[in-house]
mmCIF file of C-alpha atoms in Angstrom:
data_model
loop_
_atom_site.group_PDB
_atom_site.id
_atom_site.type_symbol
_atom_site.label_atom_id
_atom_site.label_comp_id
_atom_site.label_asym_id
_atom_site.label_seq_id
_atom_site.Cartn_x
_atom_site.Cartn_y
_atom_site.Cartn_z
ATOM 1 C CA MET A 202 63.027 -37.889 15.259
ATOM 2 C CA ALA A 203 63.358 -34.129 15.739
ATOM 3 C CA GLU A 204 61.187 -32.485 18.390
ATOM 4 C CA VAL A 205 60.292 -29.703 15.966
ATOM 5 C CA THR A 206 60.022 -29.863 12.184
ATOM 6 C CA ILE A 207 59.440 -27.059 9.685
ATOM 7 C CA GLU A 208 57.428 -27.873 6.572
ATOM 8 C CA TYR A 209 57.852 -25.583 3.574
ATOM 9 C CA CYS A 210 57.013 -26.305 -0.072
ATOM 10 C CA GLY A 211 56.785 -30.029 0.573
ATOM 11 C CA GLN A 212 60.178 -30.205 2.273
ATOM 12 C CA HIS A 213 60.744 -30.967 5.973
ATOM 13 C CA TYR A 214 63.510 -29.335 7.994
ATOM 14 C CA PRO A 215 64.359 -30.763 11.435
ATOM 15 C CA VAL A 216 65.068 -28.313 14.261
ATOM 16 C CA HIS A 217 67.480 -29.355 16.993
ATOM 17 C CA ASP A 218 67.772 -27.783 20.427
ATOM 18 C CA ALA A 219 71.554 -27.471 20.197
ATOM 19 C CA LYS A 220 71.403 -24.232 18.201
ATOM 20 C CA PRO A 221 68.843 -21.683 16.969
ATOM 21 C CA PHE A 222 67.104 -22.435 13.659
ATOM 22 C CA THR A 223 67.035 -19.402 11.360
ATOM 23 C CA ILE A 224 64.439 -18.653 8.684
ATOM 24 C CA GLY A 225 64.799 -15.860 6.148
ATOM 25 C CA ARG A 226 66.511 -14.919 2.913
ATOM 26 C CA GLU A 227 69.499 -16.785 4.295
ATOM 27 C CA GLY A 228 69.872 -19.308 7.130
ATOM 28 C CA ASP A 229 68.888 -22.871 7.927
ATOM 29 C CA LEU A 230 65.740 -22.376 5.834
ATOM 30 C CA ALA A 231 66.469 -19.981 2.968
ATOM 31 C CA ILE A 232 62.956 -19.034 1.850
ATOM 32 C CA ASP A 233 63.680 -16.942 -1.233
ATOM 33 C CA ASP A 234 66.111 -14.373 -2.617
ATOM 34 C CA ASN A 235 63.301 -11.800 -2.362
ATOM 35 C CA PRO A 236 65.036 -8.490 -1.459
ATOM 36 C CA TYR A 237 62.009 -7.479 0.655
ATOM 37 C CA LEU A 238 62.607 -10.467 2.939
ATOM 38 C CA HIS A 239 65.024 -10.096 5.869
ATOM 39 C CA ARG A 240 68.194 -12.180 5.772
ATOM 40 C CA ARG A 241 67.293 -13.319 9.290
ATOM 41 C CA PHE A 242 63.560 -13.032 9.896
ATOM 42 C CA LEU A 243 62.391 -15.790 12.254
ATOM 43 C CA ILE A 244 64.356 -17.859 14.749
ATOM 44 C CA ILE A 245 63.232 -20.989 16.605
ATOM 45 C CA THR A 246 64.946 -21.815 19.879
ATOM 46 C CA LYS A 247 64.379 -23.999 22.934
ATOM 47 C CA GLN A 248 64.475 -22.282 26.312
ATOM 48 C CA ASN A 249 63.489 -23.663 29.713
ATOM 49 C CA GLY A 250 61.841 -26.689 28.157
ATOM 50 C CA LEU A 251 59.686 -24.714 25.691
ATOM 51 C CA TRP A 252 60.165 -24.006 21.998
ATOM 52 C CA TRP A 253 59.892 -20.357 20.996
ATOM 53 C CA LEU A 254 59.384 -18.516 17.719
ATOM 54 C CA ASN A 255 61.066 -15.110 17.663
ATOM 55 C CA ASN A 256 60.744 -12.366 15.032
ATOM 56 C CA VAL A 257 64.228 -10.863 14.686
ATOM 57 C CA GLY A 258 63.373 -8.775 11.617
ATOM 58 C CA SER A 259 62.974 -5.020 11.696
ATOM 59 C CA ARG A 260 59.928 -4.487 9.448
ATOM 60 C CA LEU A 261 57.950 -7.628 8.638
ATOM 61 C CA THR A 262 55.181 -9.150 10.741
ATOM 62 C CA ALA A 263 54.202 -12.818 10.756
ATOM 63 C CA THR A 264 50.739 -14.231 11.385
ATOM 64 C CA ILE A 265 50.603 -17.450 13.406
ATOM 65 C CA ALA A 266 47.465 -19.594 13.438
ATOM 66 C CA ASP A 267 46.433 -23.138 14.277
ATOM 67 C CA ARG A 268 44.402 -25.415 12.012
ATOM 68 C CA THR A 269 41.200 -25.051 14.066
ATOM 69 C CA GLY A 270 41.141 -21.248 14.058
ATOM 70 C CA GLY A 271 41.396 -21.214 17.850
ATOM 71 C CA LEU A 272 44.777 -19.451 17.828
ATOM 72 C CA GLN A 273 45.617 -16.435 15.718
ATOM 73 C CA ALA A 274 48.372 -13.981 16.590
ATOM 74 C CA TRP A 275 50.498 -11.268 15.039
ATOM 75 C CA LEU A 276 54.215 -11.596 15.679
ATOM 76 C CA SER A 277 55.700 -8.143 15.160
ATOM 77 C CA PRO A 278 59.445 -7.397 15.173
ATOM 78 C CA ASP A 279 61.218 -8.417 18.404
ATOM 79 C CA PRO A 280 58.490 -10.359 20.322
ATOM 80 C CA SER A 281 58.541 -14.143 20.828
ATOM 81 C CA LEU A 282 55.721 -16.687 20.862
ATOM 82 C CA PRO A 283 55.814 -20.107 22.594
ATOM 83 C CA LEU A 284 55.155 -23.067 20.295
ATOM 84 C CA VAL A 285 52.779 -25.042 22.508
ATOM 85 C CA LEU A 286 50.505 -26.625 19.870
ATOM 86 C CA ASN A 287 51.082 -29.621 17.637
ATOM 87 C CA ARG A 288 51.010 -27.586 14.443
ATOM 88 C CA VAL A 289 50.772 -23.924 13.540
ATOM 89 C CA ALA A 290 50.845 -22.112 10.227
ATOM 90 C CA VAL A 291 53.171 -19.137 9.826
ATOM 91 C CA VAL A 292 52.202 -16.658 7.110
ATOM 92 C CA PHE A 293 54.056 -13.496 6.125
ATOM 93 C CA THR A 294 54.250 -11.121 3.181
ATOM 94 C CA ALA A 295 57.482 -9.627 1.818
ATOM 95 C CA GLY A 296 56.917 -7.163 -1.003
ATOM 96 C CA PRO A 297 54.437 -8.656 -3.499
ATOM 97 C CA THR A 298 54.787 -12.253 -2.297
ATOM 98 C CA THR A 299 53.084 -14.092 0.566
ATOM 99 C CA TYR A 300 54.748 -17.167 2.075
ATOM 100 C CA GLU A 301 53.365 -19.912 4.305
ATOM 101 C CA LEU A 302 55.161 -22.573 6.280
ATOM 102 C CA SER A 303 54.074 -24.825 9.115
ATOM 103 C CA VAL A 304 55.783 -25.707 12.378
ATOM 104 C CA HIS A 305 55.207 -29.204 13.800
ATOM 105 C CA VAL A 306 55.930 -29.948 17.464
ATOM 106 C CA ALA A 307 56.198 -33.653 18.281
ATOM 107 C CA GLN A 308 55.232 -33.324 21.949
ATOM 108 C CA PRO A 309 53.174 -30.131 22.334
ATOM 109 C CA ALA A 310 52.259 -28.673 25.709
ATOM 110 C CA PHE A 311 48.610 -28.409 24.636
ATOM 111 C CA ARG A 312 46.366 -30.556 22.478
ATOM 112 C CA GLN A 313 43.619 -29.283 20.199
ATOM 113 C CA ALA A 314 40.120 -30.522 19.439
ATOM 114 C CA SER A 315 39.242 -30.641 15.766
ATOM 115 C CA PRO A 316 36.395 -28.342 14.624
ATOM 116 C CA GLU A 317 33.052 -29.825 13.679
ATOM 117 C CA TYR A 318 30.869 -28.955 10.719
ATOM 118 C CA ASP A 319 27.141 -29.174 10.243
ATOM 119 C CA ASP A 320 25.686 -31.375 7.514
ATOM 120 C CA SER A 321 24.286 -28.512 5.461
ATOM 121 C CA GLY A 322 27.621 -26.730 5.204
ATOM 122 C CA GLU A 323 25.891 -23.415 5.823
ATOM 123 C CA THR A 324 27.456 -22.696 9.177
ATOM 124 C CA THR A 325 30.814 -23.583 10.673
ATOM 125 C CA ILE A 326 30.672 -24.792 14.272
ATOM 126 C CA GLY A 327 33.846 -23.599 15.951
ATOM 127 C CA PRO A 328 35.598 -20.438 17.086
ATOM 128 C CA VAL A 329 33.829 -18.267 14.459
ATOM 129 C CA LEU A 330 30.391 -18.849 12.945
ATOM 130 C CA LEU A 331 29.954 -17.656 9.355
ATOM 131 C CA THR A 332 26.745 -17.792 7.359
ATOM 132 C CA ARG A 333 26.926 -18.857 3.713
ATOM 133 C CA SER A 334 26.882 -15.293 2.378
ATOM 134 C CA GLN A 335 29.482 -14.122 4.919
ATOM 135 C CA ARG A 336 31.754 -16.979 3.865
ATOM 136 C CA ALA A 337 31.187 -16.080 0.213
ATOM 137 C CA LEU A 338 32.278 -12.498 0.898
ATOM 138 C CA VAL A 339 35.507 -13.621 2.570
ATOM 139 C CA VAL A 340 36.212 -16.102 -0.234
ATOM 140 C CA ALA A 341 35.636 -13.416 -2.878
ATOM 141 C CA LEU A 342 38.256 -11.206 -1.228
ATOM 142 C CA ALA A 343 40.689 -14.088 -0.674
ATOM 143 C CA GLU A 344 40.125 -15.725 -4.081
ATOM 144 C CA PRO A 345 43.476 -14.720 -5.675
ATOM 145 C CA MET A 346 45.443 -16.070 -2.688
ATOM 146 C CA LEU A 347 43.387 -19.261 -2.519
ATOM 147 C CA ARG A 348 43.783 -19.991 -6.219
ATOM 148 C CA ARG A 349 47.531 -19.422 -6.458
ATOM 149 C CA ASP A 350 50.137 -20.070 -3.782
ATOM 150 C CA GLY A 351 52.530 -17.213 -3.140
ATOM 151 C CA THR A 352 50.063 -14.510 -4.155
ATOM 152 C CA GLY A 353 50.418 -11.432 -1.940
ATOM 153 C CA LEU A 354 47.918 -9.218 -0.168
ATOM 154 C CA SER A 355 48.309 -6.651 -2.950
ATOM 155 C CA SER A 356 46.173 -8.958 -5.119
ATOM 156 C CA ILE A 357 43.051 -8.457 -2.985
ATOM 157 C CA PRO A 358 40.247 -7.189 -5.251
ATOM 158 C CA THR A 359 38.558 -3.852 -4.725
ATOM 159 C CA SER A 360 35.232 -3.816 -2.936
ATOM 160 C CA ALA A 361 33.513 -3.029 -6.235
ATOM 161 C CA ALA A 362 35.191 -5.984 -7.981
ATOM 162 C CA ALA A 363 34.377 -8.387 -5.133
ATOM 163 C CA ALA A 364 30.769 -7.179 -5.041
ATOM 164 C CA ALA A 365 30.462 -7.737 -8.797
ATOM 165 C CA ARG A 366 31.965 -11.226 -8.402
ATOM 166 C CA LEU A 367 29.160 -12.035 -5.965
ATOM 167 C CA GLY A 368 26.445 -10.289 -7.963
ATOM 168 C CA TRP A 369 25.824 -7.804 -5.138
ATOM 169 C CA GLY A 370 25.524 -4.044 -5.033
ATOM 170 C CA ILE A 371 28.302 -2.136 -3.282
ATOM 171 C CA THR A 372 25.991 -1.060 -0.426
ATOM 172 C CA LYS A 373 25.090 -4.652 0.342
ATOM 173 C CA PHE A 374 28.741 -5.708 0.104
ATOM 174 C CA ASN A 375 29.890 -3.026 2.540
ATOM 175 C CA ARG A 376 27.129 -3.915 4.999
ATOM 176 C CA LYS A 377 28.095 -7.582 4.980
ATOM 177 C CA LEU A 378 31.788 -6.690 5.233
ATOM 178 C CA ASP A 379 30.976 -4.662 8.359
ATOM 179 C CA ASN A 380 29.087 -7.652 9.794
ATOM 180 C CA VAL A 381 31.980 -10.062 9.177
ATOM 181 C CA CYS A 382 34.568 -7.669 10.625
ATOM 182 C CA ASP A 383 32.408 -6.985 13.697
ATOM 183 C CA LYS A 384 31.978 -10.722 14.267
ATOM 184 C CA LEU A 385 35.715 -11.427 14.050
ATOM 185 C CA ASP A 386 36.544 -8.377 16.153
ATOM 186 C CA LYS A 387 34.307 -9.714 18.931
ATOM 187 C CA ALA A 388 36.125 -13.051 18.612
ATOM 188 C CA GLY A 389 39.407 -11.280 19.367
ATOM 189 C CA VAL A 390 40.875 -10.711 15.888
ATOM 190 C CA VAL A 391 42.667 -7.364 15.917
ATOM 191 C CA GLY A 392 42.916 -4.853 13.074
ATOM 192 C CA LEU A 393 39.320 -5.088 11.837
ATOM 193 C CA ARG A 394 37.644 -2.340 13.825
ATOM 194 C CA GLY A 395 36.785 0.768 11.851
ATOM 195 C CA GLY A 396 37.791 4.265 12.807
ATOM 196 C CA PRO A 397 40.335 6.985 12.053
ATOM 197 C CA GLY A 398 43.542 5.605 10.571
ATOM 198 C CA ASN A 399 42.006 2.230 9.736
ATOM 199 C CA LEU A 400 41.431 2.465 5.997
ATOM 200 C CA ALA A 401 39.058 0.083 4.252
ATOM 201 C CA THR A 402 41.934 -1.373 2.218
ATOM 202 C CA ASN A 403 43.889 -2.144 5.397
ATOM 203 C CA ARG A 404 40.852 -3.761 6.989
ATOM 204 C CA LYS A 405 40.270 -6.009 3.981
ATOM 205 C CA ALA A 406 43.942 -7.022 3.923
ATOM 206 C CA ARG A 407 43.802 -7.928 7.609
ATOM 207 C CA LEU A 408 40.580 -9.892 7.067
ATOM 208 C CA VAL A 409 42.098 -11.898 4.214
ATOM 209 C CA GLU A 410 45.354 -12.467 6.094
ATOM 210 C CA HIS A 411 43.460 -13.858 9.081
ATOM 211 C CA ALA A 412 41.044 -15.936 7.001
ATOM 212 C CA VAL A 413 43.780 -17.621 4.955
ATOM 213 C CA SER A 414 46.332 -18.137 7.727
ATOM 214 C CA SER A 415 43.796 -19.551 10.203
ATOM 215 C CA HIS A 416 42.100 -21.654 7.486
ATOM 216 C CA LEU A 417 38.804 -19.921 8.152
ATOM 217 C CA VAL A 418 38.442 -20.280 4.376
ATOM 218 C CA THR A 419 40.336 -22.737 2.194
ATOM 219 C CA ARG A 420 40.615 -23.589 -1.476
ATOM 220 C CA ALA A 421 37.672 -25.975 -1.051
ATOM 221 C CA ASP A 422 35.457 -22.968 -0.247
ATOM 222 C CA LEU A 423 35.919 -21.506 -3.736
ATOM 223 C CA ALA A 424 32.861 -23.512 -4.794
ATOM 224 C CA VAL A 425 30.677 -21.141 -2.758
ATOM 225 C CA LEU A 426 31.327 -18.414 -5.345
ATOM 226 C CA ASP A 427 29.358 -20.440 -7.888
ATOM 227 C CA SER A 428 26.441 -20.999 -5.542
ATOM 228 C CA GLU A 429 23.088 -19.568 -6.515
ATOM 229 C CA VAL A 430 22.013 -19.228 -2.877
ATOM 230 C CA LEU A 431 24.008 -16.382 -1.308
ATOM 231 C CA ASP A 432 21.218 -14.275 0.127
ATOM 232 C CA GLU A 433 19.818 -16.283 3.005
ATOM 233 C CA ASP A 434 20.943 -13.741 5.594
#
């Protein structure tokens, strides 16, 4: 059994420590013939007893997150990240398409505790606490990506469209968006703080990227959009 396995589109690819494992338009895992995707984008290697994920591309950034939401990192071109957890999701966007794969480590250096949920489903007990209406806002923005695999960040609805989907006014939507971004910013998620050079569209894209890659919201949460109780907070 391989120490590390890559799962992509239902297929499993074993990684061996004898040579680097390449992911990209070409390589050991040829993702897609998408011209926006680097020929060699990500490489997995074993060094000094640890497995590492390295971004060898020149433009694209990958988001790495664990299933509990406890780890979430941006892997920009050139840096490496140690693979010390049992499983992490790797999400990246090339042109109009977003891809997701998972990396499984048979004997991780660290073990994770699974998140717990309250019986009412109103609040998630874990790294980030979202009220029902805050979760609904995130789901409304992430809805296209949750409903169809491979949908890119360019599909994120406008604030006006998301507010209408929730039956809210734009002022209320923007206030709640500020609250969600402030909460995640305090939890250590970068790219959500307002200010010069941080456009609202960029902030929403970063919010959706984090929420989907870290499984803060999942396809099962789409039901919250049909809830009649979205104004408890």
